[in-house]
PDB file of C-alpha atoms in Angstrom:
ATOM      1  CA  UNK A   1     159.456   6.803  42.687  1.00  0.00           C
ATOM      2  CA  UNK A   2     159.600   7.979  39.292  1.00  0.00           C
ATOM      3  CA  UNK A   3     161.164   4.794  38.043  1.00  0.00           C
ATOM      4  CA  UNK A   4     158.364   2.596  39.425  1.00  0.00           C
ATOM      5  CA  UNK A   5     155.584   5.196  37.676  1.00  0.00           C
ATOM      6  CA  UNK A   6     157.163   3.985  34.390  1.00  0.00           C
ATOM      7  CA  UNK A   7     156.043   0.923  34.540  1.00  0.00           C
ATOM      8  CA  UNK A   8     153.701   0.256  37.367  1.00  0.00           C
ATOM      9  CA  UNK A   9     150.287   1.684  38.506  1.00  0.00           C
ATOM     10  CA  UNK A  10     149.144   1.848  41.711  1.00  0.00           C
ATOM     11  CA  UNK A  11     146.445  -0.596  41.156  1.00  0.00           C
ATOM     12  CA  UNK A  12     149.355  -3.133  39.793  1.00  0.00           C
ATOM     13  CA  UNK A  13     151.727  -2.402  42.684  1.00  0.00           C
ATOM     14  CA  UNK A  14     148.633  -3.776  44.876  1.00  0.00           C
ATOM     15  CA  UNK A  15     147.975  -6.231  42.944  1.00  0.00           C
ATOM     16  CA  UNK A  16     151.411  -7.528  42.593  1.00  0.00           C
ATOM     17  CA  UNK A  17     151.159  -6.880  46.486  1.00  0.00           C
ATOM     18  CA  UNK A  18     148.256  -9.230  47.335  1.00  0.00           C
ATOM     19  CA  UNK A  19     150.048 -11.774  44.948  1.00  0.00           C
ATOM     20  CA  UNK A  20     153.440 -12.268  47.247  1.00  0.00           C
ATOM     21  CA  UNK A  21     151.121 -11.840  50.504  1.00  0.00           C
ATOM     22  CA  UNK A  22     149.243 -15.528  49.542  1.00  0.00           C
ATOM     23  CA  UNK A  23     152.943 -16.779  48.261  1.00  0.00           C
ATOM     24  CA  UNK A  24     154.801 -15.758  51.168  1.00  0.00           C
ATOM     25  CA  UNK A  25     151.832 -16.990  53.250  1.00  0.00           C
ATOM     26  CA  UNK A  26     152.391 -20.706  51.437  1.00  0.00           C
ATOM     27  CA  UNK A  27     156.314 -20.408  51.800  1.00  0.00           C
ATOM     28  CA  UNK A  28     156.138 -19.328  55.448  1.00  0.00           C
ATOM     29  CA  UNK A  29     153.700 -22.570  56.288  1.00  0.00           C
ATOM     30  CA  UNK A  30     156.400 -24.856  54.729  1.00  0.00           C
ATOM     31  CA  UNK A  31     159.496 -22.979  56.673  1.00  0.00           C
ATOM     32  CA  UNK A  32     157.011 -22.792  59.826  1.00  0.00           C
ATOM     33  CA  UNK A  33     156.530 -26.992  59.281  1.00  0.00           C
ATOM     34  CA  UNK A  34     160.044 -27.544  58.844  1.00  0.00           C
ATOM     35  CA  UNK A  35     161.304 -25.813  62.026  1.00  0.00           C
ATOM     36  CA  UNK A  36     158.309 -26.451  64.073  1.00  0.00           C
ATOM     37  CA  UNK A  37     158.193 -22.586  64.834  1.00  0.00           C
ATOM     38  CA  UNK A  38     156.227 -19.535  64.195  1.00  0.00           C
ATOM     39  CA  UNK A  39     157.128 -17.295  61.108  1.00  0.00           C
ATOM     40  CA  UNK A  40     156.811 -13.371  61.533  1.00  0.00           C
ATOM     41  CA  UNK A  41     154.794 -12.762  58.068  1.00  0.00           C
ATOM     42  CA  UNK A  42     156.076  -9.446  57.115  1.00  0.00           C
ATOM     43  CA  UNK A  43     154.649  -7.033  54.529  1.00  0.00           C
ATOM     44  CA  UNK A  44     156.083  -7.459  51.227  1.00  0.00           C
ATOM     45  CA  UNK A  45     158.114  -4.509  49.552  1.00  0.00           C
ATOM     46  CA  UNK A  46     157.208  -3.670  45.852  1.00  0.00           C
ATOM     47  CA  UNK A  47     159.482  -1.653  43.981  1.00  0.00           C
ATOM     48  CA  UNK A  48     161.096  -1.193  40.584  1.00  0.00           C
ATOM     49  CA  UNK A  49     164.852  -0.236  40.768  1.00  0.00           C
ATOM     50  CA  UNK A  50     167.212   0.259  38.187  1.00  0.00           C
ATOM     51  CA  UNK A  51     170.783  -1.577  38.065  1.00  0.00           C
ATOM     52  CA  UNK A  52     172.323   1.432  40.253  1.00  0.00           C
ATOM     53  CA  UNK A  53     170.076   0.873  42.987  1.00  0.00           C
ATOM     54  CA  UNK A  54     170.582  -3.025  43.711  1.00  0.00           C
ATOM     55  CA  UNK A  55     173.373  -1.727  45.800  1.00  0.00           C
ATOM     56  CA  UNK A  56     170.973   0.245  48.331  1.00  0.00           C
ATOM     57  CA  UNK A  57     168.257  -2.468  48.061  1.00  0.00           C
ATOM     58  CA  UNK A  58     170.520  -5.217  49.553  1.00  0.00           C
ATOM     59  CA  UNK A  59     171.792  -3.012  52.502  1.00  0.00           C
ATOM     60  CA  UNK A  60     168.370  -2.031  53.315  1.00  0.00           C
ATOM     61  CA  UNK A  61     168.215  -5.605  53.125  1.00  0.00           C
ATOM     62  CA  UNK A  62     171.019  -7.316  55.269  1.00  0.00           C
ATOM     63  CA  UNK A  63     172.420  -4.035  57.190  1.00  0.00           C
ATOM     64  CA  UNK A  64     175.924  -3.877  57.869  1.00  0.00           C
ATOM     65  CA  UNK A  65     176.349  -7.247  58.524  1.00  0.00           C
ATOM     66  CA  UNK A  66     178.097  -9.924  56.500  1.00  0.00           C
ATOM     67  CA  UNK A  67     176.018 -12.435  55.114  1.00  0.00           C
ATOM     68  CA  UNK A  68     175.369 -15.673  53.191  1.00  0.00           C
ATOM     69  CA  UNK A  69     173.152 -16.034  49.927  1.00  0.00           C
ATOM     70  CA  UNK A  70     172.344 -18.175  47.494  1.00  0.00           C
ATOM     71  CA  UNK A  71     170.669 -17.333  44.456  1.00  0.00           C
ATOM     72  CA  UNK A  72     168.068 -19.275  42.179  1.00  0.00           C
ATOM     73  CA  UNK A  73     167.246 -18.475  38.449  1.00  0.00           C
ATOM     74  CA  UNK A  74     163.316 -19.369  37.171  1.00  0.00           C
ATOM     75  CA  UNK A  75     161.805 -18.651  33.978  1.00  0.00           C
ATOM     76  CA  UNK A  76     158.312 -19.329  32.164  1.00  0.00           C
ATOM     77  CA  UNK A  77     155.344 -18.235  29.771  1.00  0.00           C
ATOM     78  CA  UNK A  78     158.201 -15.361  28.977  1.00  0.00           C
ATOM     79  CA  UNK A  79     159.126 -14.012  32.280  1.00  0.00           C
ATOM     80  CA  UNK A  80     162.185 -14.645  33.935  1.00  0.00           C
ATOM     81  CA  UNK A  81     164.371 -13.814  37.170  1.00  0.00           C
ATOM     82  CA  UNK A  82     166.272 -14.898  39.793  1.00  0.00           C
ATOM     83  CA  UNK A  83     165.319 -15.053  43.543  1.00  0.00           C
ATOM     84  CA  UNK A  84     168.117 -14.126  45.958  1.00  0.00           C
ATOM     85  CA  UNK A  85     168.051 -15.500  49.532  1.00  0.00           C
ATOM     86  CA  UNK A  86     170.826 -13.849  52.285  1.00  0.00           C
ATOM     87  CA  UNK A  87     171.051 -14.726  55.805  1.00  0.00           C
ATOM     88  CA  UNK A  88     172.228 -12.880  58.416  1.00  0.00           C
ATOM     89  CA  UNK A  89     175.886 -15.026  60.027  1.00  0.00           C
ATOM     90  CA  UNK A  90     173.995 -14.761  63.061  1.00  0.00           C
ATOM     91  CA  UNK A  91     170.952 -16.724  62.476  1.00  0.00           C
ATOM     92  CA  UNK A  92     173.254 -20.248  61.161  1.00  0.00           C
ATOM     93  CA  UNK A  93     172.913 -21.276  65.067  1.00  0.00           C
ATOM     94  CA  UNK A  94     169.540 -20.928  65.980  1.00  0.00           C
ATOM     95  CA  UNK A  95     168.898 -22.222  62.133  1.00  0.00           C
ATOM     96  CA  UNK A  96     170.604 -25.641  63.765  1.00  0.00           C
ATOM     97  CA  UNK A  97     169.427 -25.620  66.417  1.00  0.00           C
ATOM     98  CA  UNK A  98     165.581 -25.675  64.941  1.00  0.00           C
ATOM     99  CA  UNK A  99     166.305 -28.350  62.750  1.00  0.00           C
ATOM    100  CA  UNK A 100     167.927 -30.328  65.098  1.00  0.00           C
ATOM    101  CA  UNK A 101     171.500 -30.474  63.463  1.00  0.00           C
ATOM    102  CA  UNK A 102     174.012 -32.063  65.473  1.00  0.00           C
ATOM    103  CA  UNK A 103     177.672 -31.984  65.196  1.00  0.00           C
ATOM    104  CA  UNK A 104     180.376 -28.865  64.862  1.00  0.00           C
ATOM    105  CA  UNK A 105     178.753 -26.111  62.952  1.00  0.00           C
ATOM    106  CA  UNK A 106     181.102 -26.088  60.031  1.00  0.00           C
ATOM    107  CA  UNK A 107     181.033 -23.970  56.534  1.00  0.00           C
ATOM    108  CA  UNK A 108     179.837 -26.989  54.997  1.00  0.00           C
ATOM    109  CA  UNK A 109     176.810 -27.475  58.028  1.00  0.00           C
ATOM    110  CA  UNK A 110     176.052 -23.765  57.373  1.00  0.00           C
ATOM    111  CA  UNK A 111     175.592 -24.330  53.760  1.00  0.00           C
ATOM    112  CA  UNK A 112     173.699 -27.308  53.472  1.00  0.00           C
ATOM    113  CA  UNK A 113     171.524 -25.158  56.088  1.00  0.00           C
ATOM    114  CA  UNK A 114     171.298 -22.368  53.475  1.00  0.00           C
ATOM    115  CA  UNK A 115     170.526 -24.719  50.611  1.00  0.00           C
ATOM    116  CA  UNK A 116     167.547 -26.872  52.563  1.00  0.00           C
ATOM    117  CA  UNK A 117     165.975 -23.330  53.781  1.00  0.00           C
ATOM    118  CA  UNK A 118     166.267 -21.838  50.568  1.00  0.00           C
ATOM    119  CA  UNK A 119     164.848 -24.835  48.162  1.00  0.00           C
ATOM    120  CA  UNK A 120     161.396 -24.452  51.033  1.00  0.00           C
ATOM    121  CA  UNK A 121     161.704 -20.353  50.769  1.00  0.00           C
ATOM    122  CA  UNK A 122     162.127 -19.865  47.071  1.00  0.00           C
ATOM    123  CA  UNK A 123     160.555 -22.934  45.684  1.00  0.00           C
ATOM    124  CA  UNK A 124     156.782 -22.105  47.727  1.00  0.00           C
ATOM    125  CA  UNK A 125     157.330 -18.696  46.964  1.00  0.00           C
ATOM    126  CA  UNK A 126     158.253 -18.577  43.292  1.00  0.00           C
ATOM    127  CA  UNK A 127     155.576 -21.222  42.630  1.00  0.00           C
ATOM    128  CA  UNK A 128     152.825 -19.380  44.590  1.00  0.00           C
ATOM    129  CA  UNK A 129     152.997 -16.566  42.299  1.00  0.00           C
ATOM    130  CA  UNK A 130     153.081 -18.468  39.384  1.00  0.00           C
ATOM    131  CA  UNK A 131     150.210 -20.795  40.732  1.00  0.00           C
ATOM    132  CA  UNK A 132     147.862 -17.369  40.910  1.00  0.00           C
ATOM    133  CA  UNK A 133     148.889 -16.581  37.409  1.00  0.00           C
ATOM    134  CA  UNK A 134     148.571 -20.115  35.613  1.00  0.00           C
ATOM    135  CA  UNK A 135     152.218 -19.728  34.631  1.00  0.00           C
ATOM    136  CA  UNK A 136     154.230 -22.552  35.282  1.00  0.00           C
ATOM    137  CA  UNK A 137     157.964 -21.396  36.404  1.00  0.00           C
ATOM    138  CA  UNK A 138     160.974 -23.874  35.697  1.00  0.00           C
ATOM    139  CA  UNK A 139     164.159 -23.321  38.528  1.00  0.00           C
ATOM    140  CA  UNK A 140     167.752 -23.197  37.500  1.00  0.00           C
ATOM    141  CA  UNK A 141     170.417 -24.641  40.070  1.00  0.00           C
ATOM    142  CA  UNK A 142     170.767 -22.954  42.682  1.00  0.00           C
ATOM    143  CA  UNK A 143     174.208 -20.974  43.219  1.00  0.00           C
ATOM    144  CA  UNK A 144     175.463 -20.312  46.210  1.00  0.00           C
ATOM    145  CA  UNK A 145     176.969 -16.781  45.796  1.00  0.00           C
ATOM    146  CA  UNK A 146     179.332 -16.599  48.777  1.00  0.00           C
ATOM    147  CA  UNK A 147     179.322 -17.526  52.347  1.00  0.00           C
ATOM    148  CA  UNK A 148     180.264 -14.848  55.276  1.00  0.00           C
ATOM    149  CA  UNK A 149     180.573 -12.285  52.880  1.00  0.00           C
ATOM    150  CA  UNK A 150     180.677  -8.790  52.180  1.00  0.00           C
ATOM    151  CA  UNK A 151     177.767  -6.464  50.676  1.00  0.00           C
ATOM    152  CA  UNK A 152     179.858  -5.186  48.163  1.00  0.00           C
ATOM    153  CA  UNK A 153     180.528  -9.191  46.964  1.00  0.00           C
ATOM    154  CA  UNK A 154     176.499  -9.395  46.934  1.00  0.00           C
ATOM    155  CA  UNK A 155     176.654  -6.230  44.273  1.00  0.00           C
ATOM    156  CA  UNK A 156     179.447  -7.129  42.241  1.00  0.00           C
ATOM    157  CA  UNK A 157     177.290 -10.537  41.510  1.00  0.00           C
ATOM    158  CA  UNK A 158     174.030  -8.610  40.782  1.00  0.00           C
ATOM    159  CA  UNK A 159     175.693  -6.482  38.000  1.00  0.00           C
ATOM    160  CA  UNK A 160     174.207  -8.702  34.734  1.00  0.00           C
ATOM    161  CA  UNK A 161     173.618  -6.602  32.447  1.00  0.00           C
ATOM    162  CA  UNK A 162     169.850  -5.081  33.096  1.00  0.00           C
ATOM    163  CA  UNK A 163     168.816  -1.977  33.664  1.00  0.00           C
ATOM    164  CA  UNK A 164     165.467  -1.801  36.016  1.00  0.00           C
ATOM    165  CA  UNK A 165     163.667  -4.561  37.547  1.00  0.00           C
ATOM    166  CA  UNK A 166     160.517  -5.122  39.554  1.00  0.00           C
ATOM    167  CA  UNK A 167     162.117  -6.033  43.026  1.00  0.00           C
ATOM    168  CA  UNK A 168     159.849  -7.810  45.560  1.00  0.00           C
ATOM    169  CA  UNK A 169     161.610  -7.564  49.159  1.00  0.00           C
ATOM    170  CA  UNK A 170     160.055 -10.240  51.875  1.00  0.00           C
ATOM    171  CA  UNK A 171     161.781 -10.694  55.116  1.00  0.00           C
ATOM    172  CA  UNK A 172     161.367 -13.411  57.056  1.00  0.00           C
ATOM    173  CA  UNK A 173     162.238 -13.436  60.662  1.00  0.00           C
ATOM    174  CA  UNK A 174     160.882 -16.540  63.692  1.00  0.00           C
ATOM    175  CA  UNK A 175     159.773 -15.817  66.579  1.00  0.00           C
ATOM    176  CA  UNK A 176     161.686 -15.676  69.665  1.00  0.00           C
ATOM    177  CA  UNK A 177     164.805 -16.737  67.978  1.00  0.00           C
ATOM    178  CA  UNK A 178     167.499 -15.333  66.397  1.00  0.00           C
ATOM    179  CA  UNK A 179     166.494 -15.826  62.651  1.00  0.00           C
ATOM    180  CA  UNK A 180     166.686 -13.225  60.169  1.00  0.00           C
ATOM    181  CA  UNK A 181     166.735 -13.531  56.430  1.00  0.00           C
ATOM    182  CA  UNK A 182     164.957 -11.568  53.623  1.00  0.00           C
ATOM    183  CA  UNK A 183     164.262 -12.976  50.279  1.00  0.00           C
ATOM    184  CA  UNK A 184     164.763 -10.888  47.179  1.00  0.00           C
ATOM    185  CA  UNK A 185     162.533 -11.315  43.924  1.00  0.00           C
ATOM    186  CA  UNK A 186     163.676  -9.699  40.759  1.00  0.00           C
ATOM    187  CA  UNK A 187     161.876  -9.720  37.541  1.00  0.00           C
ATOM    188  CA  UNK A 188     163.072  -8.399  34.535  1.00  0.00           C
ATOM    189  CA  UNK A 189     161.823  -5.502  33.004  1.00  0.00           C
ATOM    190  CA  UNK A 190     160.790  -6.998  29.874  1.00  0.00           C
ATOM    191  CA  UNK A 191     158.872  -9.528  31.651  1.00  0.00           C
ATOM    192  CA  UNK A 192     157.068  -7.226  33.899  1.00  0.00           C
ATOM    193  CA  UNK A 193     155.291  -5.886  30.806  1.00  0.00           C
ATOM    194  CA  UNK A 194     154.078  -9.163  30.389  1.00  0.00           C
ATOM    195  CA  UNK A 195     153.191  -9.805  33.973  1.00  0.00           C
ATOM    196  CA  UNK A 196     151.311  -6.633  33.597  1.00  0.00           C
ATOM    197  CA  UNK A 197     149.302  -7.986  31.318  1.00  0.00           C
ATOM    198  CA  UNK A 198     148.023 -10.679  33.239  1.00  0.00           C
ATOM    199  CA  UNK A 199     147.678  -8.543  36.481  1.00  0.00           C
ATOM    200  CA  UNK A 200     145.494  -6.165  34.664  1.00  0.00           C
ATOM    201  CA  UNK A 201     143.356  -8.611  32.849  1.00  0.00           C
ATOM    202  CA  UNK A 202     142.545  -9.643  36.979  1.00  0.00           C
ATOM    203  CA  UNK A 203     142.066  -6.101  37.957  1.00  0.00           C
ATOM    204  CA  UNK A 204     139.794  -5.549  34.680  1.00  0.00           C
ATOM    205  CA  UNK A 205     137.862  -8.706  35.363  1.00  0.00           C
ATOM    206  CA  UNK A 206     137.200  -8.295  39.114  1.00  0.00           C
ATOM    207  CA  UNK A 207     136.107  -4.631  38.175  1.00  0.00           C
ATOM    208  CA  UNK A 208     133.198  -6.107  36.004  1.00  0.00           C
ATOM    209  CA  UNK A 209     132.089  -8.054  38.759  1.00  0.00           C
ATOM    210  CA  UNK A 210     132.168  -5.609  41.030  1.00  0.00           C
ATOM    211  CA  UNK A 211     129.645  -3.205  38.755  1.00  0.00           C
ATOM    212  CA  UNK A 212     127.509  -6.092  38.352  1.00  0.00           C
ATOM    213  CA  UNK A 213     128.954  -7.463  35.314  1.00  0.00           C
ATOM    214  CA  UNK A 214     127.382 -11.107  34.991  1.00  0.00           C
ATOM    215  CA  UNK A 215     130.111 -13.070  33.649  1.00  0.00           C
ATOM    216  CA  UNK A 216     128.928 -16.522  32.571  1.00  0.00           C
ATOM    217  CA  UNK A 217     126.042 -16.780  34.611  1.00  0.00           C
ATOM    218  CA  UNK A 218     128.290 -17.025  37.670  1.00  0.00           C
ATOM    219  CA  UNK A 219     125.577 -15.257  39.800  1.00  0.00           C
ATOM    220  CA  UNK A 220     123.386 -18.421  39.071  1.00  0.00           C
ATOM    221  CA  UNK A 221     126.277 -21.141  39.040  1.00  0.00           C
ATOM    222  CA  UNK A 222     127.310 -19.313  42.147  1.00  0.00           C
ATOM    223  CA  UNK A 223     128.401 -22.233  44.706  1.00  0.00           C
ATOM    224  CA  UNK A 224     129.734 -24.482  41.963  1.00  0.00           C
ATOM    225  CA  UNK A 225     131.785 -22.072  40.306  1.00  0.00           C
ATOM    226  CA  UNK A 226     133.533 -21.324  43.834  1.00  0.00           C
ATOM    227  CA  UNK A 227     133.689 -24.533  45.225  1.00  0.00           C
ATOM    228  CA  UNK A 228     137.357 -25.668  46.061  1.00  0.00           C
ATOM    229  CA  UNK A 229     136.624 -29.500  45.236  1.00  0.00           C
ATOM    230  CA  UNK A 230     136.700 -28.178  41.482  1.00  0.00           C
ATOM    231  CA  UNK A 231     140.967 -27.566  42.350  1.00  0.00           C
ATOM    232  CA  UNK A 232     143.286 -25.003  41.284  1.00  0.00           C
ATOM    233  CA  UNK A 233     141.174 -23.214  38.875  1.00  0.00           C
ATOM    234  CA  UNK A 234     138.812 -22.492  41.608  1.00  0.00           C
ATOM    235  CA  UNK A 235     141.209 -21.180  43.683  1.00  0.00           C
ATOM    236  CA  UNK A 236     142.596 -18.672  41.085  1.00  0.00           C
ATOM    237  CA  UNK A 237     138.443 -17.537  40.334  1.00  0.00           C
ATOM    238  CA  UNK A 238     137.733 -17.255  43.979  1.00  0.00           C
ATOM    239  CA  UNK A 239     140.979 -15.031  44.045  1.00  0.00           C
ATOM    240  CA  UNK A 240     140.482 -13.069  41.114  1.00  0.00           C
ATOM    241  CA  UNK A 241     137.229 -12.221  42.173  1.00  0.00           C
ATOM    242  CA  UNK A 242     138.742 -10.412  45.600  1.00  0.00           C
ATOM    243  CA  UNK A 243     141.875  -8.842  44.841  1.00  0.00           C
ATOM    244  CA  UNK A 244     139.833  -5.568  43.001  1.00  0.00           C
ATOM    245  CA  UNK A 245     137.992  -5.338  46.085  1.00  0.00           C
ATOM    246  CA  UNK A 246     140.767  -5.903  48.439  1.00  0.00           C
ATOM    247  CA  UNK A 247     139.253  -8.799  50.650  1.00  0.00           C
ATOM    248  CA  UNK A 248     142.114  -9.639  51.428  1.00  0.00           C
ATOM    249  CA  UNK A 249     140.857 -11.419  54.138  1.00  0.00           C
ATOM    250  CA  UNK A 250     138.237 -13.216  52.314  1.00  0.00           C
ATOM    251  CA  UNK A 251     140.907 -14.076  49.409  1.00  0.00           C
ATOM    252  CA  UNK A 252     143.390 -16.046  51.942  1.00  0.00           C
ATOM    253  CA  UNK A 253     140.370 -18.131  52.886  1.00  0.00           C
ATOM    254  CA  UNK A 254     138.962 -18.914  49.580  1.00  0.00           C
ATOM    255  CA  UNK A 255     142.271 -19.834  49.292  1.00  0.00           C
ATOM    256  CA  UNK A 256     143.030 -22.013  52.159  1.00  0.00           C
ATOM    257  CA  UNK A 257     139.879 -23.677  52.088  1.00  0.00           C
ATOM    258  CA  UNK A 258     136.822 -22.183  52.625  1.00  0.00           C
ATOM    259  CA  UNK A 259     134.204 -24.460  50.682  1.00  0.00           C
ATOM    260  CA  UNK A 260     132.449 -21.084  48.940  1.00  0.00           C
ATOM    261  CA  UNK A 261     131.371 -17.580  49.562  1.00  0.00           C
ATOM    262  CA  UNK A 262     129.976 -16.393  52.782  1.00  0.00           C
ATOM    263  CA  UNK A 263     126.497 -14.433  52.111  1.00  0.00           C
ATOM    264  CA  UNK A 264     127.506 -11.762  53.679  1.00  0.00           C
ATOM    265  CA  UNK A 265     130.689 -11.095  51.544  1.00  0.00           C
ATOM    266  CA  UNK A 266     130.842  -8.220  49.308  1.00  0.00           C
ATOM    267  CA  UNK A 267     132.202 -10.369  46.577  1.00  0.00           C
ATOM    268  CA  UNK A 268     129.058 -10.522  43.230  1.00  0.00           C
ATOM    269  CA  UNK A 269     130.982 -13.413  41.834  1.00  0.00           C
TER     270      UNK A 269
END
C-alpha cells in the first residue's frame, strides 16, 4: 500500500505486529476469564489508511450487518487515538447468556453488555501496548456511538478531521458461540512518528544483540537481568531482546512467566 510505505517499514509493521499479538493475548485472557470461554486469538491487521478509507475498513470489519459500538479516546507521552469496539446485533444473546444476565434483553441490557465487554477489551489492550513501550496511556469516557446501527452512521462519526492513521484491526470471535466483534485501533499520524521512534530504538537494540553486541555486560549478568522477579522492566528487556529475532514464541513466555532464558534459545541477551 503506498500509503502505509510512507510511513511504515516492514520491520515496523512487524514490530507493531508482535506488539498487539502480546496485547490482544492479555485482553483475550481477561474476556476469556470473564465469560468462562475460549477466545479465537486472531492475527492482528496493520495498516495505515487515510480518512477516505475508514469507510472500507469498518465494512471489512462488521459486513453488512448493523451493529453496535462504542468508542474510547486515550492519549500519552504524545500519542493519541481512539479505540473503536462494534459488535455484531447477533452476538448481544450469546453475550448474555455467557455472563449469566437474566431478565428481558432490553437496549439498555445490550448496552451495559457493550460497555462491561468493552472497558475488559480496550482497557487490556490499549494498556498492553503501552506497557511494552513504557508509555503510560490515560482513557477518555467512553461514548457509545449508536446502538443497532447502520455502517454509514459508524463513518459519519469517524470523519474528525485527520487525514491517515495507523489502523490496527483485531477480531475477536468465542468459540462455539455466536460472538463476533472486532476492535479497531487508530493512531494518529503525528503520533505514529513518535511511536516509530520507540519501535525502532527496539528493532536497533535487539539488532546489536543479535551481532553480538555486549550491552552492559548482560552476557555475564545474564539470569539476573532476565529474571521476572525484577517486574515490568524485565518483562519489556526479555521482550525487546526477541522481537528482532522473531521468537515469538519465546517472547510470550518471557512474558507470561518463564523465570529466564532457556540455553538453547537463540536469544545473546
Amino acid at each position: 500500500m503506498p500509503a502505509a510505505a510512507e510511513i511504515l517499514t516492514e520491520d515496523q509493521r512487524d514490530c507493531y505486529q508482535e506488539l498487539t499479538n502480546v496485547a490482544m493475548g492479555q485482553a483475550a485472557d481477561r474476556l476469556a476469564r470473564l465469560l468462562n470461554a475460549y477466545v479465537v486469538l486472531p492475527i492482528p491487521k496493520i495498516s495505515v489508511i487515510e480518512n477516505s478509507d475508514l469507510n472500507m475498513a469498518l465494512q471489512g470489519a462488521t459486513g453488512d450487518s448493523s451493529v453496535s459500538a462504542v468508542c474510547q479516546g486515550f492519549i500519552g507521552a504524545g500519542i493519541s487515538g481512539e479505540a473503536m469496539l462494534m459488535f455484531n446485533d447477533a452476538s448481544f444473546a450469546s453475550l448474555a447468556s455467557l455472563m449469566k444476565y437474566e431478565g428481558p434483553l432490553t437496549q439498555e441490557a445490550e448496552l451495559e453488555l457493550l460497555m462491561d465487554t468493552a472497558s475488559v477489551l480496550i482497557g487490556a489492550c490499549i494498556h498492553g501496548i503501552g506497557d511494552q513501550l513504557e508509555i503510560v496511556f490515560n482513557q477518555g469516557h467512553p461514548v457509545v456511538l449508536g446502538q443497532h446501527c447502520d455502517l454509514k452512521d459508524l463513518v459519519a462519526y469517524g470523519n474528525n478531521g485527520w487525514d491517515k492513521a495507523l489502523a490496527i484491526e483485531i477480531h475477536y470471535t468465542i468459540e462455539h458461540v455466536n460472538i463476533d466483534c472486532e476492535l479497531l485501533l487508530l493512531f494518529t499520524e503525528e503520533s505514529v512518528k513518535t511511536l516509530n521512534k520507540k519501535v525502532d530504538y527496539l528493532l536497533d537494540y535487539s539488532t546489536r544483540l543479535d551481532t553480538g553486541y555486549d550491552l552492559n555486560g548482560c552476557k555475564q549478568r545474564r539470569h539476573k537481568r532476565h529474571s521476572l522477579a525484577d517486574g515490568y522492566s524485565a518483562e519489556y528487556r526479555c521482550w525487546s531482546r526477541c522481537i528482532g529475532q522473531k521468537l515469538r514464541r519465546t517472547a510470550m513466555e518471557c512474558i507470561y512467566g518463564r523465570p529466564q532464558w532457556p540455553e538453547s534459545a537463540a536469544c545473546k541477551g
